[in-house]
Amino acid sequence: MGFVDSVKDLAGKFGESVERGAKTVSNSSKKFAEKTKMKREIARVQSDINTDYIELGKVMFEKICDDPESDYASIVADIKDKSENLEELKRLLMTLEDKITCVNCGAHIRKDQIYCDKCGTKVERPESESAAEVVEAEVVSEEAVFSSDEAE
């Protein structure tokens, strides 16, 4: 066997080795992609199940919430108390953010908006709110007058 034949044999073995490596990498990549896809599907199905559990819990809550003799009366009362607390906290946050709730769609919008961003409903201002703003403006202007008098 000559030198050229040795080189051809070595190149052939090297080529086969590279081909096996490429197939292994290709198979590993396909396997990785399939595993990732399967994990994503498992997470989606688990999320759907959790959503169904929540919906079932809400339905059961509605069925037993007015039954003081229920085995779950204390849990129901606790949920009602926490829900009231949550609504109060949301109202306080909206006040701090200078927001109101759209009467049509329930979206949270800035107090100074004329129309709701979400549904386009015109924001109606109660008369008492407009009067309160006028009184507040008058108080602020009076304070400014007194403070400028004191400076002189």
CSV table of C-alpha atoms in Angstrom, one decimal:
chain,number,residue,atom,x,y,z
A,1,MET,CA,0.0,0.0,0.0
A,2,GLY,CA,1.4,3.3,-1.0
A,3,PHE,CA,1.4,6.7,0.7
A,4,VAL,CA,-1.5,7.9,-1.5
A,5,ASP,CA,-3.6,4.9,-0.5
A,6,SER,CA,-2.8,5.5,3.2
A,7,VAL,CA,-3.9,9.1,2.9
A,8,LYS,CA,-7.1,8.1,1.1
A,9,ASP,CA,-7.9,5.5,3.7
A,10,LEU,CA,-7.2,8.1,6.5
A,11,ALA,CA,-9.3,10.7,4.8
A,12,GLY,CA,-12.1,8.2,4.3
A,13,LYS,CA,-12.0,7.3,8.0
A,14,PHE,CA,-11.9,11.0,8.9
A,15,GLY,CA,-14.9,11.7,6.6
A,16,GLU,CA,-16.9,8.8,8.2
A,17,SER,CA,-16.1,10.2,11.6
A,18,VAL,CA,-17.2,13.7,10.7
A,19,GLU,CA,-20.4,12.3,9.1
A,20,ARG,CA,-21.1,10.3,12.3
A,21,GLY,CA,-20.5,13.4,14.4
A,22,ALA,CA,-22.7,15.5,12.2
A,23,LYS,CA,-25.5,12.9,12.4
A,24,THR,CA,-25.1,12.8,16.2
A,25,VAL,CA,-25.3,16.6,16.4
A,26,SER,CA,-28.3,16.7,14.1
A,27,ASN,CA,-30.0,14.0,16.1
A,28,SER,CA,-29.2,15.8,19.4
A,29,SER,CA,-30.5,19.1,18.0
A,30,LYS,CA,-33.8,17.4,16.8
A,31,LYS,CA,-34.1,15.7,20.2
A,32,PHE,CA,-33.5,19.0,22.0
A,33,ALA,CA,-36.1,20.8,19.9
A,34,GLU,CA,-38.6,18.0,20.5
A,35,LYS,CA,-38.0,18.1,24.3
A,36,THR,CA,-38.4,21.9,24.3
A,37,LYS,CA,-41.6,21.7,22.3
A,38,MET,CA,-42.9,18.9,24.7
A,39,LYS,CA,-42.0,21.0,27.8
A,40,ARG,CA,-43.8,24.0,26.4
A,41,GLU,CA,-46.9,21.9,25.7
A,42,ILE,CA,-46.8,20.4,29.2
A,43,ALA,CA,-46.6,23.9,30.7
A,44,ARG,CA,-49.5,25.1,28.5
A,45,VAL,CA,-51.7,22.1,29.5
A,46,GLN,CA,-50.8,22.6,33.2
A,47,SER,CA,-51.7,26.2,33.0
A,48,ASP,CA,-55.1,25.2,31.4
A,49,ILE,CA,-55.7,22.8,34.3
A,50,ASN,CA,-54.9,25.5,36.8
A,51,THR,CA,-57.2,27.9,35.1
A,52,ASP,CA,-60.0,25.2,35.2
A,53,TYR,CA,-59.3,24.6,39.0
A,54,ILE,CA,-59.7,28.4,39.6
A,55,GLU,CA,-62.9,28.5,37.6
A,56,LEU,CA,-64.3,25.5,39.5
A,57,GLY,CA,-63.3,27.1,42.8
A,58,LYS,CA,-65.2,30.3,41.8
A,59,VAL,CA,-68.3,28.3,40.8
A,60,MET,CA,-68.2,26.4,44.1
A,61,PHE,CA,-67.7,29.6,46.0
A,62,GLU,CA,-70.7,31.1,44.4
A,63,LYS,CA,-72.8,28.1,45.3
A,64,ILE,CA,-71.8,28.0,48.9
A,65,CYS,CA,-71.1,31.7,49.7
A,66,ASP,CA,-74.6,32.3,51.2
A,67,ASP,CA,-74.8,29.1,53.2
A,68,PRO,CA,-73.8,29.9,56.8
A,69,GLU,CA,-74.1,26.2,57.6
A,70,SER,CA,-71.5,25.2,55.1
A,71,ASP,CA,-68.4,23.3,56.2
A,72,TYR,CA,-66.5,26.1,54.4
A,73,ALA,CA,-68.3,29.1,55.9
A,74,SER,CA,-65.1,30.3,57.6
A,75,ILE,CA,-63.1,30.2,54.4
A,76,VAL,CA,-66.0,31.9,52.5
A,77,ALA,CA,-66.0,34.7,55.2
A,78,ASP,CA,-62.2,35.0,54.9
A,79,ILE,CA,-62.4,35.4,51.1
A,80,LYS,CA,-65.2,38.0,51.4
A,81,ASP,CA,-63.1,40.0,54.0
A,82,LYS,CA,-60.0,39.8,51.8
A,83,SER,CA,-62.0,40.8,48.7
A,84,GLU,CA,-63.4,43.9,50.5
A,85,ASN,CA,-59.9,44.8,51.6
A,86,LEU,CA,-58.6,44.3,48.1
A,87,GLU,CA,-61.3,46.6,46.6
A,88,GLU,CA,-60.5,49.3,49.2
A,89,LEU,CA,-56.7,49.0,48.3
A,90,LYS,CA,-57.5,49.3,44.6
A,91,ARG,CA,-59.7,52.4,45.3
A,92,LEU,CA,-56.9,54.0,47.3
A,93,LEU,CA,-54.3,53.3,44.6
A,94,MET,CA,-56.6,54.8,41.9
A,95,THR,CA,-56.9,57.9,44.1
A,96,LEU,CA,-53.1,58.1,44.4
A,97,GLU,CA,-52.7,57.7,40.7
A,98,ASP,CA,-55.5,60.3,40.0
A,99,LYS,CA,-57.5,57.7,38.1
A,100,ILE,CA,-61.2,56.9,37.8
A,101,THR,CA,-63.1,53.9,36.5
A,102,CYS,CA,-64.9,54.1,33.1
A,103,VAL,CA,-68.6,53.6,33.7
A,104,ASN,CA,-69.0,51.8,30.4
A,105,CYS,CA,-66.1,49.3,30.3
A,106,GLY,CA,-64.5,49.5,33.8
A,107,ALA,CA,-61.1,50.5,32.5
A,108,HIS,CA,-58.9,52.7,34.7
A,109,ILE,CA,-58.4,56.1,33.1
A,110,ARG,CA,-56.9,59.4,34.2
A,111,LYS,CA,-59.2,61.8,35.9
A,112,ASP,CA,-58.5,64.5,33.3
A,113,GLN,CA,-59.4,62.5,30.3
A,114,ILE,CA,-62.4,63.4,28.3
A,115,TYR,CA,-62.9,60.0,26.6
A,116,CYS,CA,-62.0,56.5,27.7
A,117,ASP,CA,-59.0,55.1,26.0
A,118,LYS,CA,-60.5,51.6,25.8
A,119,CYS,CA,-64.1,52.1,24.7
A,120,GLY,CA,-64.3,55.7,23.7
A,121,THR,CA,-67.1,56.6,26.1
A,122,LYS,CA,-67.2,60.3,27.2
A,123,VAL,CA,-66.2,60.6,30.8
A,124,GLU,CA,-69.0,62.2,32.8
A,125,ARG,CA,-68.0,64.4,35.7
A,126,PRO,CA,-70.4,64.6,38.6
A,127,GLU,CA,-71.4,68.1,39.5
A,128,SER,CA,-70.1,67.7,43.0
A,129,GLU,CA,-66.6,66.9,41.6
A,130,SER,CA,-66.6,70.0,39.4
A,131,ALA,CA,-67.8,72.2,42.3
A,132,ALA,CA,-65.1,70.7,44.5
A,133,GLU,CA,-62.4,71.5,42.0
A,134,VAL,CA,-63.6,75.2,41.8
A,135,VAL,CA,-63.6,75.5,45.6
A,136,GLU,CA,-60.1,73.9,45.8
A,137,ALA,CA,-58.9,76.4,43.1
A,138,GLU,CA,-60.3,79.3,45.0
A,139,VAL,CA,-58.6,78.2,48.3
A,140,VAL,CA,-55.3,77.8,46.5
A,141,SER,CA,-55.6,81.3,45.0
A,142,GLU,CA,-56.6,82.8,48.4
A,143,GLU,CA,-53.5,81.2,50.0
A,144,ALA,CA,-51.4,82.6,47.2
A,145,VAL,CA,-52.8,86.1,47.9
A,146,PHE,CA,-52.2,85.8,51.7
A,147,SER,CA,-48.6,84.5,51.2
A,148,SER,CA,-47.8,87.4,48.8
A,149,ASP,CA,-49.2,89.9,51.4
A,150,GLU,CA,-47.1,88.5,54.1
A,151,ALA,CA,-43.9,88.7,52.0
A,152,GLU,CA,-44.4,92.5,51.6
